[in-house]
Amino acid sequence: MTDKLWGGRFTQKAAQWVDQFGASIGFDQQMAQEDLEGSLAHVAMLGQQGIIPAADAATITAGLHQLQTKLAAGELHFTVANEDIHLNMEKLLTDLIGPVAGKLHTARSRNDQVATDFHLWLKHRLPELLTALTDLQTVLVEKAEAHAGTLMPGYTHLQHAQPITYGHYLMAYFEMFQRDYERFSFNQRHTDMLPLGAAALAGTTFPIDREFVAAQLGFDSLYHNSLDAVSDRDFALEFLSNAAILMQHLSRLAEELILWCTYEFNYIEMADSFATGSSIMPQKKNADFAELTRGKTGRVYGALMGLLTTMKSLPLAYNKDMQEDKEPVFDAYTTVLGSVHIFTGMLESLTVHAQKMHDATVNDFSNATELADYLATKGVPFRQAHAIVGELVLKGLQTHTALQDMPLADLQAAAPQIEADVYAELAPEAAVNRRTSLGGTAVANVQREVSRAKAIIADR
Ligand code: ARG
């Protein structure tokens, strides 16, 4: 027998570097609190069900409480020799209360224990992420309200397409983060499930009460198949998938903000607190935090792909491969939470160069659709109107004359249906405000969507 907690059938000790390879204590100590919480619920159940004597349950409970106090004070020391958080805790409890600690593991396996800890870990943390998303959405709504009428070019293919408002643009991201919010809310449902009681894989012969444990730990529901309970990591994959999609949104926003603070665009300027300088070029002000978030997107995608690949082809039930599940989730959580906070502060504090945005909508032919629509309302088939305006644009490009600066006679030469009222329609403000179709960029629409968004947030 070796000195491992599971060492009964072993005669040879592993080398230290082999232990190191197999250990997870380096990272799963992040679940220390959850491990103690799970043990407290389990021992309460063991005592209540008479599976162990009430006095032993009380001794173990007191010991676990002591460990909680020590953990909070930073006085617990974990070692690789004890492999993971579960065995480290058991060893620390044994040091504290003696061999009675060994009764805690009755009707339990590390397989259902680790699954329980991991569920609890995420269950405890999803609310903070949801709150952070609400803060981000709140800033977007506030800024969208303030900029409901701030004109800017709308792009397709990164070419000027049609004028929109900055408020409308921001509300597009509100919608994306709303879907993120809904996805993470749903993620709670599959996270809020108790695996404990599945034991190693097949359930247990002891008269346990899983509903009692679920209630103790505040779980909404419990797993109904012991094999599934110990081998399911869907909740973690759902989290990573949601995190990857959220990072995609942040990364797209990051890309635009980075572009917009260039000399060429100059639509916005980052607050000093969300920018960095260069060690050699004194004039530089870089959008480092937007860039870093864009970069970290790769790491979150990597976490998702990593765990999907780890889980692929794993036979039921538990396999040690699954020890690889925690680091990507821990890392992605820190990354997405940090990124959401950064973007909240960044969007809140950046300066909008409204005049610059507006000017970019004036001489860019982004009112060409207006003229085509104008002709279409005068009875010209849209295809024909498109061709007429295309030729006018070509002429305008050659003579450096915007559509609204062309004399009426020239416009009428191209299409006799054009009258003097066309000029009012060619202004970017008019182009925006005529787009009143549901979801369109008209100022009144944006204001209405802002009210709707506020109600969504207030409803949480
Ligand atoms: N450290 C392990 C993990 O993270 C705990 C479960 C170990 N179970 C086992 N049968 N070896 O997955």
Short mmCIF file of C-alpha atoms and ligand atoms in Angstrom, two decimals:
data_model
loop_
_atom_site.label_atom_id
_atom_site.label_comp_id
_atom_site.label_asym_id
_atom_site.label_seq_id
_atom_site.Cartn_x
_atom_site.Cartn_y
_atom_site.Cartn_z
CA MET A 1 0.00 0.00 0.00
CA THR A 2 1.25 3.51 -0.82
CA ASP A 3 0.52 6.72 1.10
CA LYS A 4 -2.08 7.92 -1.43
CA LEU A 5 -5.65 8.13 -0.19
CA TRP A 6 -6.48 5.56 -2.86
CA GLY A 7 -3.22 3.62 -2.33
CA GLY A 8 -4.59 0.31 -0.96
CA ARG A 9 -3.94 -1.75 -4.06
CA PHE A 10 -0.66 -0.02 -4.95
CA THR A 11 2.81 -1.15 -4.00
CA GLN A 12 4.99 1.20 -6.03
CA LYS A 13 5.19 4.95 -5.60
CA ALA A 14 5.07 7.24 -8.61
CA ALA A 15 7.94 9.63 -9.20
CA GLN A 16 7.30 13.22 -8.20
CA TRP A 17 7.16 14.34 -11.84
CA VAL A 18 4.52 11.71 -12.59
CA ASP A 19 2.45 12.97 -9.65
CA GLN A 20 2.89 16.48 -10.97
CA PHE A 21 1.55 15.46 -14.38
CA GLY A 22 -1.54 13.83 -12.92
CA ALA A 23 -2.33 16.53 -10.36
CA SER A 24 -4.99 19.18 -10.81
CA ILE A 25 -4.51 20.99 -7.50
CA GLY A 26 -2.63 23.77 -9.31
CA PHE A 27 -5.91 24.96 -10.79
CA ASP A 28 -8.81 23.14 -9.14
CA GLN A 29 -8.02 24.86 -5.83
CA GLN A 30 -10.16 27.63 -7.38
CA MET A 31 -13.07 25.35 -6.41
CA ALA A 32 -11.97 25.03 -2.77
CA GLN A 33 -15.01 26.87 -1.42
CA GLU A 34 -17.38 24.86 -3.57
CA ASP A 35 -15.71 21.62 -2.48
CA LEU A 36 -16.32 22.46 1.19
CA GLU A 37 -19.87 23.57 0.47
CA GLY A 38 -20.61 20.31 -1.34
CA SER A 39 -19.12 18.29 1.51
CA LEU A 40 -21.19 20.16 4.09
CA ALA A 41 -24.40 19.36 2.22
CA HIS A 42 -23.34 15.75 1.74
CA VAL A 43 -22.48 15.17 5.40
CA ALA A 44 -25.71 16.82 6.53
CA MET A 45 -27.54 14.32 4.36
CA LEU A 46 -25.46 11.36 5.64
CA GLY A 47 -26.32 12.35 9.22
CA GLN A 48 -29.98 13.00 8.52
CA GLN A 49 -30.41 9.67 6.73
CA GLY A 50 -28.64 7.81 9.54
CA ILE A 51 -25.99 6.61 7.09
CA ILE A 52 -23.36 7.76 9.57
CA PRO A 53 -23.97 8.48 13.29
CA ALA A 54 -25.24 12.00 13.99
CA ALA A 55 -22.28 12.65 16.30
CA ASP A 56 -19.81 11.82 13.51
CA ALA A 57 -21.72 14.05 11.11
CA ALA A 58 -21.50 16.86 13.67
CA THR A 59 -17.74 16.36 14.11
CA ILE A 60 -17.20 16.38 10.35
CA THR A 61 -19.41 19.45 9.93
CA ALA A 62 -17.44 21.33 12.60
CA GLY A 63 -14.20 20.31 10.89
CA LEU A 64 -15.45 21.52 7.51
CA HIS A 65 -16.47 24.84 9.07
CA GLN A 66 -12.98 25.17 10.48
CA LEU A 67 -11.56 24.52 7.02
CA GLN A 68 -13.84 27.23 5.63
CA THR A 69 -12.47 29.70 8.15
CA LYS A 70 -8.89 28.72 7.38
CA LEU A 71 -9.53 28.94 3.66
CA ALA A 72 -10.89 32.47 4.01
CA ALA A 73 -7.82 33.41 6.06
CA GLY A 74 -5.52 31.92 3.42
CA GLU A 75 -4.26 29.33 5.87
CA LEU A 76 -4.89 26.17 3.87
CA HIS A 77 -1.89 24.70 2.11
CA PHE A 78 -2.38 22.30 -0.74
CA THR A 79 0.18 19.88 -2.15
CA VAL A 80 0.67 18.06 -5.42
CA ALA A 81 1.19 14.88 -3.41
CA ASN A 82 -2.56 15.01 -2.67
CA GLU A 83 -3.40 15.35 -6.34
CA ASP A 84 -6.55 17.45 -6.45
CA ILE A 85 -8.76 19.69 -4.36
CA HIS A 86 -10.93 16.81 -3.18
CA LEU A 87 -8.10 14.68 -1.79
CA ASN A 88 -6.31 17.73 -0.39
CA MET A 89 -9.43 18.71 1.54
CA GLU A 90 -9.95 15.18 2.80
CA LYS A 91 -6.36 15.08 4.02
CA LEU A 92 -6.67 18.48 5.72
CA LEU A 93 -9.91 17.38 7.38
CA THR A 94 -8.25 14.17 8.60
CA ASP A 95 -5.38 16.19 10.07
CA LEU A 96 -7.96 18.28 11.89
CA ILE A 97 -10.46 15.71 13.23
CA GLY A 98 -8.77 12.34 12.77
CA PRO A 99 -9.95 9.14 11.06
CA VAL A 100 -13.67 9.98 11.43
CA ALA A 101 -13.05 12.29 8.44
CA GLY A 102 -12.96 9.11 6.36
CA LYS A 103 -16.74 8.74 6.82
CA LEU A 104 -17.38 11.83 4.71
CA HIS A 105 -16.70 9.94 1.51
CA THR A 106 -19.45 7.39 2.18
CA ALA A 107 -21.84 7.14 -0.79
CA ARG A 108 -19.72 9.57 -2.77
CA SER A 109 -17.02 9.39 -5.42
CA ARG A 110 -14.67 12.05 -6.67
CA ASN A 111 -16.50 11.67 -9.97
CA ASP A 112 -19.78 13.08 -8.69
CA GLN A 113 -17.88 15.35 -6.30
CA VAL A 114 -15.87 17.10 -9.02
CA ALA A 115 -18.93 17.47 -11.21
CA THR A 116 -20.79 19.03 -8.28
CA ASP A 117 -17.95 21.42 -7.47
CA PHE A 118 -17.70 22.48 -11.10
CA HIS A 119 -21.44 23.07 -11.41
CA LEU A 120 -21.40 25.10 -8.20
CA TRP A 121 -18.40 27.10 -9.38
CA LEU A 122 -20.14 28.24 -12.55
CA LYS A 123 -23.53 28.63 -10.86
CA HIS A 124 -21.91 31.04 -8.40
CA ARG A 125 -20.25 33.06 -11.15
CA LEU A 126 -22.81 33.38 -13.94
CA PRO A 127 -24.76 36.07 -12.04
CA GLU A 128 -21.73 38.37 -11.97
CA LEU A 129 -21.29 38.01 -15.71
CA LEU A 130 -24.98 38.72 -16.28
CA THR A 131 -24.69 41.85 -14.14
CA ALA A 132 -21.63 42.96 -16.11
CA LEU A 133 -23.56 42.46 -19.36
CA THR A 134 -26.41 44.55 -17.98
CA ASP A 135 -23.94 47.34 -17.17
CA LEU A 136 -22.55 47.19 -20.69
CA GLN A 137 -26.03 47.27 -22.21
CA THR A 138 -26.98 50.18 -19.93
CA VAL A 139 -24.07 52.25 -21.22
CA LEU A 140 -24.98 51.40 -24.81
CA VAL A 141 -28.56 52.52 -24.25
CA GLU A 142 -27.51 55.76 -22.54
CA LYS A 143 -25.13 56.62 -25.36
CA ALA A 144 -27.64 55.59 -28.02
CA GLU A 145 -30.17 57.94 -26.46
CA ALA A 146 -27.68 60.79 -26.42
CA HIS A 147 -26.69 60.05 -30.02
CA ALA A 148 -30.06 59.08 -31.49
CA GLY A 149 -29.59 61.96 -33.97
CA THR A 150 -25.81 61.82 -34.50
CA LEU A 151 -25.32 61.09 -38.19
CA MET A 152 -22.59 58.83 -39.45
CA PRO A 153 -21.94 56.77 -42.54
CA GLY A 154 -23.32 53.26 -42.48
CA TYR A 155 -21.02 50.75 -44.17
CA THR A 156 -21.21 47.59 -46.18
CA HIS A 157 -17.95 46.05 -47.39
CA LEU A 158 -16.40 48.86 -45.32
CA GLN A 159 -17.54 51.25 -48.06
CA HIS A 160 -19.95 54.12 -47.39
CA ALA A 161 -23.41 52.71 -47.98
CA GLN A 162 -26.20 54.83 -46.48
CA PRO A 163 -26.22 57.30 -43.63
CA ILE A 164 -27.29 56.00 -40.23
CA THR A 165 -27.02 57.38 -36.71
CA TYR A 166 -24.41 56.49 -34.13
CA GLY A 167 -27.30 55.73 -31.80
CA HIS A 168 -28.66 53.17 -34.25
CA TYR A 169 -25.20 51.64 -34.57
CA LEU A 170 -24.86 51.32 -30.78
CA MET A 171 -28.29 49.74 -30.50
CA ALA A 172 -27.19 47.01 -32.92
CA TYR A 173 -24.66 45.97 -30.27
CA PHE A 174 -27.30 46.27 -27.57
CA GLU A 175 -29.25 43.61 -29.47
CA MET A 176 -26.23 41.32 -29.75
CA PHE A 177 -25.49 41.60 -26.04
CA GLN A 178 -29.16 40.98 -25.33
CA ARG A 179 -28.88 37.63 -27.09
CA ASP A 180 -25.67 36.96 -25.13
CA TYR A 181 -27.57 37.76 -21.96
CA GLU A 182 -30.32 35.35 -22.90
CA ARG A 183 -27.82 32.63 -23.77
CA PHE A 184 -26.01 32.95 -20.44
CA SER A 185 -29.35 33.01 -18.62
CA PHE A 186 -30.24 29.73 -20.28
CA ASN A 187 -26.79 28.43 -19.41
CA GLN A 188 -27.89 28.75 -15.76
CA ARG A 189 -30.52 26.09 -16.31
CA HIS A 190 -28.08 23.34 -17.24
CA THR A 191 -25.58 24.55 -14.67
CA ASP A 192 -28.12 24.59 -11.86
CA MET A 193 -28.29 20.78 -11.66
CA LEU A 194 -26.98 18.48 -8.96
CA PRO A 195 -24.82 15.52 -10.02
CA LEU A 196 -23.97 14.41 -6.44
CA GLY A 197 -25.44 11.05 -5.55
CA ALA A 198 -24.39 9.43 -8.83
CA ALA A 199 -21.32 8.22 -6.91
CA ALA A 200 -18.68 6.70 -9.22
CA LEU A 201 -21.09 6.02 -12.08
CA ALA A 202 -23.95 3.75 -11.08
CA GLY A 203 -25.54 5.33 -8.02
CA THR A 204 -25.15 3.96 -4.51
CA THR A 205 -26.48 1.28 -2.22
CA PHE A 206 -26.83 3.75 0.67
CA PRO A 207 -30.26 5.33 1.31
CA ILE A 208 -29.19 8.81 0.24
CA ASP A 209 -31.55 11.77 -0.24
CA ARG A 210 -30.48 13.67 -3.33
CA GLU A 211 -33.36 16.14 -3.17
CA PHE A 212 -32.19 17.15 0.29
CA VAL A 213 -28.64 17.78 -0.99
CA ALA A 214 -29.97 19.73 -3.97
CA ALA A 215 -32.01 21.94 -1.66
CA GLN A 216 -29.04 22.45 0.68
CA LEU A 217 -26.89 23.61 -2.21
CA GLY A 218 -29.63 25.67 -3.82
CA PHE A 219 -29.73 23.58 -6.99
CA ASP A 220 -32.83 23.96 -9.09
CA SER A 221 -32.91 20.37 -10.32
CA LEU A 222 -30.86 17.19 -10.33
CA TYR A 223 -29.51 14.72 -12.85
CA HIS A 224 -31.75 11.72 -13.40
CA ASN A 225 -29.16 9.36 -14.82
CA SER A 226 -26.03 8.57 -12.85
CA LEU A 227 -23.87 7.97 -15.94
CA ASP A 228 -24.92 11.30 -17.41
CA ALA A 229 -24.43 13.06 -14.06
CA VAL A 230 -20.73 12.23 -13.84
CA SER A 231 -19.88 12.54 -17.53
CA ASP A 232 -21.89 15.55 -18.69
CA ARG A 233 -19.92 18.70 -19.41
CA ASP A 234 -22.54 20.33 -21.65
CA PHE A 235 -23.01 23.13 -19.15
CA ALA A 236 -19.30 23.98 -19.49
CA LEU A 237 -19.42 23.71 -23.28
CA GLU A 238 -22.50 25.89 -23.38
CA PHE A 239 -20.68 28.43 -21.26
CA LEU A 240 -17.65 28.39 -23.56
CA SER A 241 -19.78 28.58 -26.66
CA ASN A 242 -21.70 31.55 -25.23
CA ALA A 243 -18.40 33.12 -24.21
CA ALA A 244 -16.99 32.63 -27.71
CA ILE A 245 -20.01 34.30 -29.32
CA LEU A 246 -19.84 37.16 -26.83
CA MET A 247 -16.16 37.64 -27.61
CA GLN A 248 -16.98 37.67 -31.31
CA HIS A 249 -19.33 40.59 -30.66
CA LEU A 250 -16.77 42.46 -28.59
CA SER A 251 -14.11 41.78 -31.18
CA ARG A 252 -16.19 43.22 -34.01
CA LEU A 253 -16.92 46.29 -31.92
CA ALA A 254 -13.22 46.50 -31.02
CA GLU A 255 -12.26 46.42 -34.68
CA GLU A 256 -14.55 49.36 -35.49
CA LEU A 257 -13.43 51.42 -32.52
CA ILE A 258 -9.77 50.83 -33.41
CA LEU A 259 -10.44 51.92 -36.97
CA TRP A 260 -12.43 54.93 -35.88
CA CYS A 261 -9.69 56.35 -33.73
CA THR A 262 -7.21 56.36 -36.58
CA TYR A 263 -6.06 59.66 -38.12
CA GLU A 264 -7.94 58.74 -41.29
CA PHE A 265 -11.33 58.25 -39.61
CA ASN A 266 -11.06 60.30 -36.44
CA TYR A 267 -14.71 59.60 -35.56
CA ILE A 268 -13.90 58.98 -31.90
CA GLU A 269 -11.16 59.43 -29.36
CA MET A 270 -10.48 57.04 -26.49
CA ALA A 271 -10.30 58.49 -22.99
CA ASP A 272 -6.69 58.59 -21.78
CA SER A 273 -7.55 55.95 -19.20
CA PHE A 274 -8.46 53.49 -21.96
CA ALA A 275 -5.48 54.12 -24.21
CA THR A 276 -1.73 53.69 -24.04
CA GLY A 277 1.27 55.52 -25.45
CA SER A 278 4.38 54.38 -27.25
CA SER A 279 7.78 54.04 -25.63
CA ILE A 280 9.42 55.59 -28.70
CA MET A 281 6.83 57.67 -30.57
CA PRO A 282 5.66 60.51 -28.32
CA GLN A 283 2.58 61.34 -30.39
CA LYS A 284 1.02 57.86 -30.16
CA LYS A 285 -2.27 57.08 -28.48
CA ASN A 286 -3.15 53.47 -29.05
CA ALA A 287 -6.47 51.71 -28.50
CA ASP A 288 -4.65 48.88 -26.71
CA PHE A 289 -7.61 47.64 -24.68
CA ALA A 290 -9.81 47.24 -27.72
CA GLU A 291 -6.94 45.44 -29.45
CA LEU A 292 -6.31 43.21 -26.46
CA THR A 293 -9.97 42.21 -26.30
CA ARG A 294 -9.90 41.44 -30.01
CA GLY A 295 -6.82 39.33 -29.34
CA LYS A 296 -8.28 37.53 -26.34
CA THR A 297 -11.15 36.38 -28.55
CA GLY A 298 -8.72 33.82 -29.96
CA ARG A 299 -8.03 32.46 -26.54
CA VAL A 300 -11.72 32.00 -25.73
CA TYR A 301 -12.34 30.31 -29.09
CA GLY A 302 -9.37 28.10 -28.23
CA ALA A 303 -10.94 27.19 -24.88
CA LEU A 304 -14.15 26.13 -26.63
CA MET A 305 -12.35 24.11 -29.30
CA GLY A 306 -10.11 22.57 -26.65
CA LEU A 307 -12.93 21.28 -24.48
CA LEU A 308 -15.06 20.16 -27.42
CA THR A 309 -12.09 18.12 -28.60
CA THR A 310 -11.36 16.74 -25.13
CA MET A 311 -14.96 15.55 -24.78
CA LYS A 312 -15.13 14.08 -28.27
CA SER A 313 -15.24 10.26 -28.26
CA LEU A 314 -15.05 9.90 -24.48
CA PRO A 315 -16.78 6.68 -23.50
CA LEU A 316 -19.19 6.81 -20.56
CA ALA A 317 -18.75 7.52 -17.78
CA TYR A 318 -15.87 9.42 -16.11
CA ASN A 319 -12.45 9.51 -17.76
CA LYS A 320 -9.42 11.35 -16.48
CA ASP A 321 -9.39 13.33 -19.74
CA MET A 322 -12.16 15.33 -18.13
CA GLN A 323 -9.74 16.86 -15.67
CA GLU A 324 -8.88 19.08 -18.66
CA ASP A 325 -12.33 20.70 -18.43
CA LYS A 326 -11.65 23.26 -15.75
CA GLU A 327 -8.78 25.44 -16.94
CA PRO A 328 -10.46 26.58 -20.17
CA VAL A 329 -13.61 27.50 -18.28
CA PHE A 330 -11.75 29.33 -15.50
CA ASP A 331 -9.66 31.18 -18.04
CA ALA A 332 -12.55 32.04 -20.34
CA TYR A 333 -14.58 33.31 -17.41
CA THR A 334 -11.85 35.72 -16.31
CA THR A 335 -11.34 36.81 -19.90
CA VAL A 336 -14.97 37.52 -20.77
CA LEU A 337 -15.76 39.21 -17.48
CA GLY A 338 -12.69 41.44 -17.83
CA SER A 339 -13.47 42.20 -21.47
CA VAL A 340 -17.07 43.18 -20.72
CA HIS A 341 -15.91 45.50 -17.93
CA ILE A 342 -13.30 47.07 -20.18
CA PHE A 343 -15.81 47.78 -22.94
CA THR A 344 -18.30 49.25 -20.50
CA GLY A 345 -15.71 51.78 -19.29
CA MET A 346 -14.34 52.39 -22.77
CA LEU A 347 -17.72 53.14 -24.38
CA GLU A 348 -18.75 55.26 -21.45
CA SER A 349 -15.66 57.45 -21.60
CA LEU A 350 -14.82 57.82 -25.29
CA THR A 351 -15.35 61.14 -27.07
CA VAL A 352 -17.52 61.17 -30.18
CA HIS A 353 -16.48 63.56 -32.97
CA ALA A 354 -20.04 64.10 -34.18
CA GLN A 355 -19.10 66.78 -36.74
CA LYS A 356 -16.49 64.52 -38.29
CA MET A 357 -19.02 61.67 -38.53
CA HIS A 358 -21.60 64.01 -40.04
CA ASP A 359 -19.17 65.47 -42.59
CA ALA A 360 -18.34 61.97 -43.76
CA THR A 361 -21.97 61.52 -44.84
CA VAL A 362 -22.20 64.62 -47.02
CA ASN A 363 -20.02 64.26 -50.11
CA ASP A 364 -19.76 60.50 -50.28
CA PHE A 365 -22.67 59.67 -52.64
CA SER A 366 -24.28 57.72 -49.80
CA ASN A 367 -27.51 59.50 -50.80
CA ALA A 368 -27.55 57.70 -54.16
CA THR A 369 -30.22 55.29 -52.90
CA GLU A 370 -32.32 58.32 -51.90
CA LEU A 371 -32.31 59.58 -55.46
CA ALA A 372 -33.14 56.13 -56.82
CA ASP A 373 -35.98 55.76 -54.28
CA TYR A 374 -37.17 59.27 -55.23
CA LEU A 375 -37.40 58.27 -58.88
CA ALA A 376 -39.11 55.01 -57.97
CA THR A 377 -41.81 56.92 -56.05
CA LYS A 378 -42.28 59.04 -59.19
CA GLY A 379 -43.10 55.88 -61.11
CA VAL A 380 -39.70 55.03 -62.63
CA PRO A 381 -39.04 51.28 -62.27
CA PHE A 382 -36.39 50.85 -59.56
CA ARG A 383 -33.96 49.02 -61.86
CA GLN A 384 -34.11 51.91 -64.32
CA ALA A 385 -33.82 54.47 -61.52
CA HIS A 386 -30.75 52.62 -60.28
CA ALA A 387 -29.12 52.87 -63.71
CA ILE A 388 -29.93 56.58 -64.07
CA VAL A 389 -28.48 57.41 -60.67
CA GLY A 390 -25.45 55.22 -61.38
CA GLU A 391 -24.66 57.37 -64.39
CA LEU A 392 -25.14 60.56 -62.38
CA VAL A 393 -22.75 59.22 -59.73
CA LEU A 394 -20.18 58.45 -62.40
CA LYS A 395 -20.48 62.00 -63.75
CA GLY A 396 -20.29 63.38 -60.22
CA LEU A 397 -17.12 61.42 -59.49
CA GLN A 398 -15.53 62.72 -62.68
CA THR A 399 -16.46 66.36 -61.96
CA HIS A 400 -16.11 66.16 -58.17
CA THR A 401 -19.74 67.17 -57.72
CA ALA A 402 -21.99 65.59 -55.12
CA LEU A 403 -25.56 64.73 -56.19
CA GLN A 404 -27.05 67.51 -54.06
CA ASP A 405 -24.69 70.04 -55.70
CA MET A 406 -25.73 69.24 -59.27
CA PRO A 407 -27.93 71.89 -60.95
CA LEU A 408 -31.57 70.91 -61.34
CA ALA A 409 -31.28 71.14 -65.13
CA ASP A 410 -28.53 68.48 -65.13
CA LEU A 411 -30.61 66.20 -62.92
CA GLN A 412 -33.66 66.71 -65.12
CA ALA A 413 -31.60 65.94 -68.20
CA ALA A 414 -30.94 62.54 -66.66
CA ALA A 415 -34.56 62.06 -65.54
CA PRO A 416 -37.34 64.56 -66.31
CA GLN A 417 -39.32 63.30 -63.29
CA ILE A 418 -36.90 65.10 -60.97
CA GLU A 419 -38.22 68.31 -59.43
CA ALA A 420 -36.83 70.95 -57.06
CA ASP A 421 -38.10 69.05 -54.02
CA VAL A 422 -35.36 66.47 -54.61
CA TYR A 423 -32.72 68.51 -52.78
CA ALA A 424 -34.46 68.23 -49.43
CA GLU A 425 -34.49 64.47 -49.83
CA LEU A 426 -30.80 64.25 -50.60
CA ALA A 427 -29.74 65.60 -47.19
CA PRO A 428 -28.38 62.83 -44.90
CA GLU A 429 -30.81 63.86 -42.15
CA ALA A 430 -33.67 63.25 -44.55
CA ALA A 431 -32.23 59.93 -45.64
CA VAL A 432 -32.06 58.80 -42.03
CA ASN A 433 -35.45 60.08 -40.99
CA ARG A 434 -37.27 58.52 -43.89
CA ARG A 435 -36.10 55.08 -42.74
CA THR A 436 -39.01 54.56 -40.41
CA SER A 437 -39.58 50.88 -41.22
CA LEU A 438 -39.48 48.80 -38.04
CA GLY A 439 -35.83 48.41 -37.08
CA GLY A 440 -34.76 51.25 -39.40
CA THR A 441 -32.38 54.05 -38.48
CA ALA A 442 -34.84 57.01 -38.26
CA VAL A 443 -34.20 59.09 -35.15
CA ALA A 444 -37.71 58.46 -33.82
CA ASN A 445 -37.19 54.71 -34.32
CA VAL A 446 -33.95 54.76 -32.39
CA GLN A 447 -35.64 56.66 -29.58
CA ARG A 448 -38.41 54.09 -29.51
CA GLU A 449 -35.91 51.23 -29.43
CA VAL A 450 -34.05 52.96 -26.61
CA SER A 451 -37.28 53.00 -24.57
CA ARG A 452 -37.85 49.34 -25.31
CA ALA A 453 -34.28 48.52 -24.28
CA LYS A 454 -34.67 50.46 -21.04
CA ALA A 455 -37.78 48.44 -20.23
CA ILE A 456 -35.89 45.18 -20.91
CA ILE A 457 -33.13 46.22 -18.53
CA ALA A 458 -35.55 47.47 -15.88
CA ASP A 459 -37.34 44.12 -16.04
CA ARG A 460 -34.30 42.13 -14.82
N1 ARG B 1 -9.21 15.76 -10.33
C1 ARG B 1 -10.21 14.98 -10.97
C2 ARG B 1 -10.84 15.81 -12.09
O1 ARG B 1 -10.67 16.96 -12.11
C3 ARG B 1 -11.27 14.59 -10.00
C4 ARG B 1 -12.00 13.33 -10.36
C5 ARG B 1 -11.08 12.20 -10.29
N2 ARG B 1 -11.72 10.96 -10.40
C6 ARG B 1 -11.05 9.81 -10.69
N3 ARG B 1 -11.72 8.76 -10.77
N4 ARG B 1 -9.77 9.82 -10.90
O2 ARG B 1 -11.50 15.29 -12.97
#
